[in-house]
Short mmCIF file of C-alpha atoms in Angstrom, two decimals:
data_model
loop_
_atom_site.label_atom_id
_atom_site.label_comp_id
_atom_site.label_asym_id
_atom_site.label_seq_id
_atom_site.Cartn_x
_atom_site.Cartn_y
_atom_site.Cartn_z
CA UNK A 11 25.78 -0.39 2.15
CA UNK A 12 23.99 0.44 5.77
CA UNK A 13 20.59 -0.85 6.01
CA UNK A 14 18.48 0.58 9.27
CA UNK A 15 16.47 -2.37 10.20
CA UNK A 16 12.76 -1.05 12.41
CA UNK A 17 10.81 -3.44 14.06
CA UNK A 18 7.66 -2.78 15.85
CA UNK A 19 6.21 -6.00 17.18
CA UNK A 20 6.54 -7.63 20.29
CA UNK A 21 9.61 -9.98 20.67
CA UNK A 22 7.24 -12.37 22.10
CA UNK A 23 4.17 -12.59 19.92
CA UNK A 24 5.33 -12.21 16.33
CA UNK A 25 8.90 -13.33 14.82
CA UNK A 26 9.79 -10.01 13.12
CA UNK A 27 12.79 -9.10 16.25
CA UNK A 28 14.16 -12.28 16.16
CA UNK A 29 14.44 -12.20 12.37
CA UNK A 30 15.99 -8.67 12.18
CA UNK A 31 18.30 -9.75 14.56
CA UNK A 32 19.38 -13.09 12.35
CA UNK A 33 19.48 -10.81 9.53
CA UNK A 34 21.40 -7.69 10.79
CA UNK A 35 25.14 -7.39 9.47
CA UNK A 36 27.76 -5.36 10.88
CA UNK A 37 27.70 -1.66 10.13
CA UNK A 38 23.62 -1.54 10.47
CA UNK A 39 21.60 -0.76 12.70
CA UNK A 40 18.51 -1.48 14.31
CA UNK A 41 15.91 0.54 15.82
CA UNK A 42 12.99 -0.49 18.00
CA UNK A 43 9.71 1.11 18.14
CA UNK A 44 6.46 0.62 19.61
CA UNK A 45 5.78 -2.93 20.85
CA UNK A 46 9.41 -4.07 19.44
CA UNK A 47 11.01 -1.61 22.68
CA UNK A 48 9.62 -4.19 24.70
CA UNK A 49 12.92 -6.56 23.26
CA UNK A 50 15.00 -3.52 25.44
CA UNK A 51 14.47 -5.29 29.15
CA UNK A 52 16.95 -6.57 30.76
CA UNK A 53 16.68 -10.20 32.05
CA UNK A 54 14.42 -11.18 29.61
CA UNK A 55 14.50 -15.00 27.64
CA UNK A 56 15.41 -13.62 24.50
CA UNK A 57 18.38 -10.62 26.11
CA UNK A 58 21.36 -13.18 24.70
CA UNK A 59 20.01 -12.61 21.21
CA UNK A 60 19.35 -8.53 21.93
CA UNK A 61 22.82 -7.93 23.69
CA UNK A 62 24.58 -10.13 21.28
CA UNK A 63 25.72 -7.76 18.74
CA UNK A 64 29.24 -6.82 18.06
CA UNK A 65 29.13 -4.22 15.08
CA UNK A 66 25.44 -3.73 14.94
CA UNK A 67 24.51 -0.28 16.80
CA UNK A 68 20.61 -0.68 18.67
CA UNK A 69 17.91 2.28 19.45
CA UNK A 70 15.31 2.07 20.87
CA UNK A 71 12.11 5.09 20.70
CA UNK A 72 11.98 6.99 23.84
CA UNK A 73 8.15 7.78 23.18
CA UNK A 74 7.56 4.16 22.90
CA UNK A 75 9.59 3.57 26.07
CA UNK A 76 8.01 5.82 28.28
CA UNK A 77 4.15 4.52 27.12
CA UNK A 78 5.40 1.57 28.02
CA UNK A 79 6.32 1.87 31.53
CA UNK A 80 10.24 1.03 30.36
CA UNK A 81 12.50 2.99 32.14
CA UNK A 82 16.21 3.08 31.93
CA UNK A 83 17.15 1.04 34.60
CA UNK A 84 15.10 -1.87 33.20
CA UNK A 85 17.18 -1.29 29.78
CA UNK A 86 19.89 -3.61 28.44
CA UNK A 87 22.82 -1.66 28.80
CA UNK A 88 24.10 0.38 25.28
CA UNK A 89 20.52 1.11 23.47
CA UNK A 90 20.12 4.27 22.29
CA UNK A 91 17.08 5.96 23.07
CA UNK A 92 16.06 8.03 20.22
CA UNK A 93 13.01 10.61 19.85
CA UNK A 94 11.17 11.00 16.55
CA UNK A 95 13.64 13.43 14.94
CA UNK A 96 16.10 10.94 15.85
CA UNK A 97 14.17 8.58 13.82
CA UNK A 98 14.04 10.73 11.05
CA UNK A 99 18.00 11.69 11.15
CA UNK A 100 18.73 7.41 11.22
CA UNK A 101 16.51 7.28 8.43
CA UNK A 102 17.91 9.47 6.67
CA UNK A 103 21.68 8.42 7.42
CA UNK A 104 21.19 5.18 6.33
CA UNK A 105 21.05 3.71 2.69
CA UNK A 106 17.66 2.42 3.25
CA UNK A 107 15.11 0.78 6.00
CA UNK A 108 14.00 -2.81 5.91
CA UNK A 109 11.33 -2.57 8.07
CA UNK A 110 10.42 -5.80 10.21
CA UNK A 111 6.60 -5.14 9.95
CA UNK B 17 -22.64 21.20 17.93
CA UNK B 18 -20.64 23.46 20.33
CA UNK B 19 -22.39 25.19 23.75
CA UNK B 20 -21.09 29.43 24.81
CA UNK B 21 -20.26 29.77 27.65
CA UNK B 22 -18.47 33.85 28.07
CA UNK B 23 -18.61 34.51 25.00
CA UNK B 24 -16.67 31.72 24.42
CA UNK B 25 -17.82 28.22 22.33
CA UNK B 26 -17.15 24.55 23.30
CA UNK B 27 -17.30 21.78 21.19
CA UNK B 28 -19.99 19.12 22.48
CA UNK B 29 -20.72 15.65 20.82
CA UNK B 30 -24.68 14.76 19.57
CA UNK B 31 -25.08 13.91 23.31
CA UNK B 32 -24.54 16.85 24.89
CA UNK B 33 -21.12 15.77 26.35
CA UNK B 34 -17.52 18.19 25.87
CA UNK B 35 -15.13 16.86 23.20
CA UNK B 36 -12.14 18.12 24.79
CA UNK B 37 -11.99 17.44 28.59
CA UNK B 38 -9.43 19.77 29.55
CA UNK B 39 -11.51 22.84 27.89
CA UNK B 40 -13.97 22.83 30.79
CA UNK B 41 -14.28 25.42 32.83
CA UNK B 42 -17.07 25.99 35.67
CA UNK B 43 -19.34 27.79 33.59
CA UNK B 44 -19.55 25.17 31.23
CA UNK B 45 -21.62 22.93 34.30
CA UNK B 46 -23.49 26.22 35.03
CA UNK B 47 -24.73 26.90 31.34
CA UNK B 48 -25.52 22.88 30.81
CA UNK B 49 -27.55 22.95 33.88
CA UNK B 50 -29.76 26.39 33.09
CA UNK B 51 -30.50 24.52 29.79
CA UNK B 52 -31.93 21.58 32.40
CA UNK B 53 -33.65 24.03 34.25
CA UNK B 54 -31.71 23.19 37.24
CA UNK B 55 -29.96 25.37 39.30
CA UNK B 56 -26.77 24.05 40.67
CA UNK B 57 -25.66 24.22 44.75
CA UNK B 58 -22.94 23.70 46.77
CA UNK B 59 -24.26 19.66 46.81
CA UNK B 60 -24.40 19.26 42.82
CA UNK B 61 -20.53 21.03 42.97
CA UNK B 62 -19.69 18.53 45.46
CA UNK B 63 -20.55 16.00 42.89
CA UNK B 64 -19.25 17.59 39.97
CA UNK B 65 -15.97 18.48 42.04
CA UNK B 66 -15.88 14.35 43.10
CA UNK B 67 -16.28 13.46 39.54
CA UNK B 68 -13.54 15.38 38.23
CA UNK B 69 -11.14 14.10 40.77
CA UNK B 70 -11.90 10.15 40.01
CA UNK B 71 -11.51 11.37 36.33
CA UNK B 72 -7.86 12.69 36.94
CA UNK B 73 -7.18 9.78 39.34
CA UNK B 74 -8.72 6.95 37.04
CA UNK B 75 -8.84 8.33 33.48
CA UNK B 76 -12.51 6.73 33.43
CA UNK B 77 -16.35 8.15 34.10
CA UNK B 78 -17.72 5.92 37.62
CA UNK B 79 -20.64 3.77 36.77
CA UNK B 80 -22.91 4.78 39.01
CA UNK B 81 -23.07 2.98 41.50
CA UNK B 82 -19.39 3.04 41.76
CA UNK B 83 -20.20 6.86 42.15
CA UNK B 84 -22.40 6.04 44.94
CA UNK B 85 -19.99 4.15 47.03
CA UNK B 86 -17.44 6.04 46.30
CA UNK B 87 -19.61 9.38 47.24
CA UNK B 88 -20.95 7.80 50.68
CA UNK B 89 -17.30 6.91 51.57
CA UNK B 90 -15.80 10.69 50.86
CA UNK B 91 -19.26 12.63 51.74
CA UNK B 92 -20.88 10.90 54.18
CA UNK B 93 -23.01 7.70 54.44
CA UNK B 94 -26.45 9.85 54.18
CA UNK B 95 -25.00 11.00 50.83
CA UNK B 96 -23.91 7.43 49.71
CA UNK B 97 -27.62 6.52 47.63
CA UNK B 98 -29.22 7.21 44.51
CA UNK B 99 -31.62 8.46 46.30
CA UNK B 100 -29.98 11.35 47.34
CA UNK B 101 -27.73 11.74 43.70
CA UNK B 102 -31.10 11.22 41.98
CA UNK B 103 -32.67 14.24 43.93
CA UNK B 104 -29.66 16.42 42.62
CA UNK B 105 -29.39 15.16 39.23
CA UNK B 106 -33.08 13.91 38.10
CA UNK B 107 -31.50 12.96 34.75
CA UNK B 108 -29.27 10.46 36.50
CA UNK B 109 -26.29 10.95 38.05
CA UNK B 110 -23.90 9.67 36.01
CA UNK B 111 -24.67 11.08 32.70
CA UNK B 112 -26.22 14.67 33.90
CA UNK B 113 -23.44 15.39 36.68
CA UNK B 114 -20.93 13.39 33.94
CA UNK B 115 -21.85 16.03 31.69
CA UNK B 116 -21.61 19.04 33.41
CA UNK B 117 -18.42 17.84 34.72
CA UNK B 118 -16.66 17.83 31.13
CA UNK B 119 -16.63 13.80 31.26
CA UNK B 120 -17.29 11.32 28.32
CA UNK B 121 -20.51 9.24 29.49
CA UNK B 122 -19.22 6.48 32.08
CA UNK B 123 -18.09 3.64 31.64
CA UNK B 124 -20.34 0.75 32.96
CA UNK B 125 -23.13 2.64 31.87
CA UNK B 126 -25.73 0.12 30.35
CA UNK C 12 -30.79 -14.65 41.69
CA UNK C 13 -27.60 -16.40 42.89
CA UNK C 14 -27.83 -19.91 41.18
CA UNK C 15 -27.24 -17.72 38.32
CA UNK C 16 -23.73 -16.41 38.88
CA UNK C 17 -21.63 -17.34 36.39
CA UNK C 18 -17.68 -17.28 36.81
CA UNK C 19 -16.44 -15.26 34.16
CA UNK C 20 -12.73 -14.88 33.02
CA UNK C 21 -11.52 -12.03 30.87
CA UNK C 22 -8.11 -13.71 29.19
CA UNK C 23 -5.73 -10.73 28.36
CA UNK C 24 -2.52 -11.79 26.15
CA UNK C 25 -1.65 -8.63 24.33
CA UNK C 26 1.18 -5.80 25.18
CA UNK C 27 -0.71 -2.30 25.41
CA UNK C 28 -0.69 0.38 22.92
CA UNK C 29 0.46 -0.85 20.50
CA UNK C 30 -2.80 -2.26 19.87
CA UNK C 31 -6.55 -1.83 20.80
CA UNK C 32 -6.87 -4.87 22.55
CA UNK C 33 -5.76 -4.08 25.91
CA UNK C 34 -7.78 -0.98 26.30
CA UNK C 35 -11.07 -3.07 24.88
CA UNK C 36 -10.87 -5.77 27.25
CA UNK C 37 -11.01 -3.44 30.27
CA UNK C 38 -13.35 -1.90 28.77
CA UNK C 39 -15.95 -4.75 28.28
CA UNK C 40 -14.67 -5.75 31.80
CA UNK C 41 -15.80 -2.46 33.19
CA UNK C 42 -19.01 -2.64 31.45
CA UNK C 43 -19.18 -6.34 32.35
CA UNK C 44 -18.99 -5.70 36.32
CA UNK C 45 -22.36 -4.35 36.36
CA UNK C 46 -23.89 -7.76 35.63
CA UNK C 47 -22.96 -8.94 39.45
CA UNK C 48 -20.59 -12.28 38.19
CA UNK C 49 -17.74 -13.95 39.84
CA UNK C 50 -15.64 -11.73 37.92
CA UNK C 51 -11.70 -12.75 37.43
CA UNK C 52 -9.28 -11.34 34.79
CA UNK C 53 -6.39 -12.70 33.70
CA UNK C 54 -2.75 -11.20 32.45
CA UNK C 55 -0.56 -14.07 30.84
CA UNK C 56 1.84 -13.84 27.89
CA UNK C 57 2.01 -10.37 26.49
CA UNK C 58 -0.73 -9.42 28.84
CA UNK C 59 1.44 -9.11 31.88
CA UNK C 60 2.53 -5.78 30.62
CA UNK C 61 -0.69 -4.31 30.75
CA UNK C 62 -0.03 -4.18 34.35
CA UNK C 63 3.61 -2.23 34.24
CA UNK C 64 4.46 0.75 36.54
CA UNK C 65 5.31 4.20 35.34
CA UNK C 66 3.51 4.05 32.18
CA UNK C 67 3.30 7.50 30.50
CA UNK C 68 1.21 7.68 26.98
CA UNK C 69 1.56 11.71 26.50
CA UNK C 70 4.55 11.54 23.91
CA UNK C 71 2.76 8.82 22.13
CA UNK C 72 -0.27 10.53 22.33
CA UNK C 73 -2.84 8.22 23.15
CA UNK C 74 -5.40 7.18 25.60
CA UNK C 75 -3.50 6.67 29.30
CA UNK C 76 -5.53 3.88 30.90
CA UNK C 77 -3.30 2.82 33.05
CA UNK C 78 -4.15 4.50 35.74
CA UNK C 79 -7.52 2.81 35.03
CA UNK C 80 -6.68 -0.58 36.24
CA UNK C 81 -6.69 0.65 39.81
CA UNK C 82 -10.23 0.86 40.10
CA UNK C 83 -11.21 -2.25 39.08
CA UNK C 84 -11.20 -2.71 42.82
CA UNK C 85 -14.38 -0.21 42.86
CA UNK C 86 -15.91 -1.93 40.23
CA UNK C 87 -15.91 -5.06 42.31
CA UNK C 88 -12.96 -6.71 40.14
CA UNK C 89 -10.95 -7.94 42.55
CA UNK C 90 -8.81 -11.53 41.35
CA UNK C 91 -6.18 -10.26 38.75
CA UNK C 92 -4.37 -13.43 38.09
CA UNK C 93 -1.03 -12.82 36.77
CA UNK C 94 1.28 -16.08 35.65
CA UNK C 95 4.92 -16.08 37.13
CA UNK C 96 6.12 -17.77 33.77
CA UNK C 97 4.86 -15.28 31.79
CA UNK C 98 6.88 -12.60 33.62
CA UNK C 99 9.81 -14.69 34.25
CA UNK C 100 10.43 -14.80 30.23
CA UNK C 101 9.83 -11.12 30.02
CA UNK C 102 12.62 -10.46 32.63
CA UNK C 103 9.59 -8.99 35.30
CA UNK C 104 8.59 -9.40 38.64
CA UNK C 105 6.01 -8.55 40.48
CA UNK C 106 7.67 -5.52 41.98
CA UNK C 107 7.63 -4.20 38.06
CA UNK C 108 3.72 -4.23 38.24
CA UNK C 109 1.30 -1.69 39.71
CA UNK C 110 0.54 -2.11 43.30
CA UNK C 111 -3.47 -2.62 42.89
CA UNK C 112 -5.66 -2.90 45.50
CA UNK C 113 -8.94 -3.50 46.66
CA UNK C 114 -11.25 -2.14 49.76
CA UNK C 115 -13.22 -4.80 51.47
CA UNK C 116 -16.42 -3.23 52.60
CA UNK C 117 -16.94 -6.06 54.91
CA UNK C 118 -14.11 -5.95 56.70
CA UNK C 119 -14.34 -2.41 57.40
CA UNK C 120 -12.76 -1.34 54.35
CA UNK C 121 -9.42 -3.28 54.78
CA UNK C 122 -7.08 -2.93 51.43
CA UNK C 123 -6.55 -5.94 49.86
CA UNK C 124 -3.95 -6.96 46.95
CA UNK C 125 -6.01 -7.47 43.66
CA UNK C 126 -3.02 -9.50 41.97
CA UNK C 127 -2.25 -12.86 42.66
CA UNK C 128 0.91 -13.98 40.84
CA UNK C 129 0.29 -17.78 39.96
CA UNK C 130 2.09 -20.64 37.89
CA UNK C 131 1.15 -21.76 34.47
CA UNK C 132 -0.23 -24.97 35.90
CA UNK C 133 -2.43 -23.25 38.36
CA UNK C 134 -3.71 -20.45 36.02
CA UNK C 135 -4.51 -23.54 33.32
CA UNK C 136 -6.79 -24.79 36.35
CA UNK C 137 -8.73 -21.53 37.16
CA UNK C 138 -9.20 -21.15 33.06
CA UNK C 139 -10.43 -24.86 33.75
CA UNK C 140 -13.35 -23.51 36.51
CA UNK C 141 -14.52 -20.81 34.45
CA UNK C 142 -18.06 -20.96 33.12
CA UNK C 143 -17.26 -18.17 29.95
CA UNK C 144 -14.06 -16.75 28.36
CA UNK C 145 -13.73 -13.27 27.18
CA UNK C 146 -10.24 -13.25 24.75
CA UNK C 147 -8.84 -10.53 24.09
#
């Protein structure tokens, strides 16, 4: 059973990434969107926890992304970026979505 | 509410301003300003021209006297008052030349 | 009329976009700046990525006001306190914010940097010297 865990709130103001990321098993997947992509940079306190993950595949929205100001060289390396069909297609290739509102 | 210009209508809010910045077109300052009774020159363009610039470049209407310092700096010292933006727009600066410009009222504007 | 400037600090601690909060404080801080106060703003916790580069709203399709933060300087808004911590934890720098600037008009226009990257301890004691707090 795959679960696609979304999050959408900042890493640093609301606990919802660092729960999905206690609560991810191998085989799911996670997928960041709009002030959850912020969890993507690279040198960041809480990277060890992001770049952690044997098993667990991570995307992040490239919409999100570029509003953001996050381009890929600020990126922990092996995110996906996704676009919105992308979303839809993970979605949809998953068994369901916990979503870390 | 919408405005024709060419056979052609705009949408406009209560306030006389365009919904949609990128619809404007020239004659959209030229029919605003018949309306007003005011016939516009290569000054008021200057103006209008200015305003559409810091628009692009800011993504925000000048208060105006942010307009005014901004205007003496680019156009000249003499042209740097609200003296002389009052004499072209009598309905204030920023929210007539705003206007016909295609810009939302400015921000700063109490 | 000067014994009644007030030192006013606008507190920003909230990523853009994703909420309204950003885009409302610089906003009020716009509208503020005609009031002629010691104005200051400052960008700590999530606020400090308010102030990113490259930011690029047209897939998200919302307001761009970046680009808006660069004429603060016009609007006489010229101390943009931004705490080192802050970006330290996000994995920033100052080289990953905008380069804003301001013209002095009494030293013949001269451009001036409008951020001043401070520590926790010294952005506690300008919060300290403040007469009113705007929180956003």
């Amino acid at each position: 059973m795959s679960i696609l865990h979304t999050v959408n709130k900042s890493p640093f103001e609301k606990s919802s990434v660092g729960s999905c990321l206690a609560h991810a098993l191998e085989g799911s997947s996670i997928l960041f969107y709009e002030d959850a992509v912020y969890a993507v940079l690279k040198g960041a306190s809480i990277e060890p926890l992001v770049a952690g993950f044997d098993g667990v595949k991570l995307y992040a929205l490239g919409a999100d992304l570029k509003a953001r100001g996050i381009t890929d060289d600020k990126m922990i390396d092996g995110i996906e970026i996704v676009d919105y069909a992308g979303f839809v297609d993970l979605s949809a290739e998953h068994d369901k979505v916990q979503a870390w509102v | 509410m919408a405005i024709e210009v060419d056979g052609k209508s705009y949408e406009v809010d209560e306030e006389g301003y365009l919904v949609n910045l990128d619809d404007w077109v020239p004659g959209i300052a030229n029919v605003m300003s018949a309306e007003d009774d005011l016939e516009l020159g290569d000054e008021h363009w200057d103006i209008i021209n200015f305003l559409r610039e810091y628009y692009q470049e800011y993504q925000i209407a000048p208060a105006v006297r942010v307009l005014t310092k901004a205007v003496g700096k680019k156009l000249g010292k003499e042209k740097g008052n609200s003296k002389y933006l009052y004499a072209l727009f009598p309905y204030g600066p920023g929210k007539q030349a705003c206007r016909y410009a295609g810009l939302p009222k400015p921000t700063g504007c109490i | 009329m000067s014994e009644d400037i007030k030192k006013f600090m606008y507190v920003n601690r909230r990523a853009p976009h994703g909420t309204i909060y950003a885009w409302e404080s610089l906003e009020v801080v716009l509208i503020g700046a005609a009031f002629d106060q010691d104005v200051s703003v400052a960008f700590f916790d999530d606020g400090v990525y308010q102030l990113l580069k490259n930011q690029d709203t047209s897939d998200i399709e919302t307001k761009n006001f970046s680009p808006t933060y660069a004429a603060l300087g016009d609007y006489d808004v010229t101390k943009l306190y931004v705490e080192q911590e802050s970006l330290e934890e996000r994995g920033l720098t100052i080289d990953d914010l905008m380069d804003l600037k301001w013209e002095d008009e009494d030293e013949d226009w001269a451009e001036k940097d409008s951020i001043r990257v401070v520590s926790r301890a010294e952005l506690s004691s300008v919060l300290d010297q403040q007469d009113v707090i705007f929180s956003f």
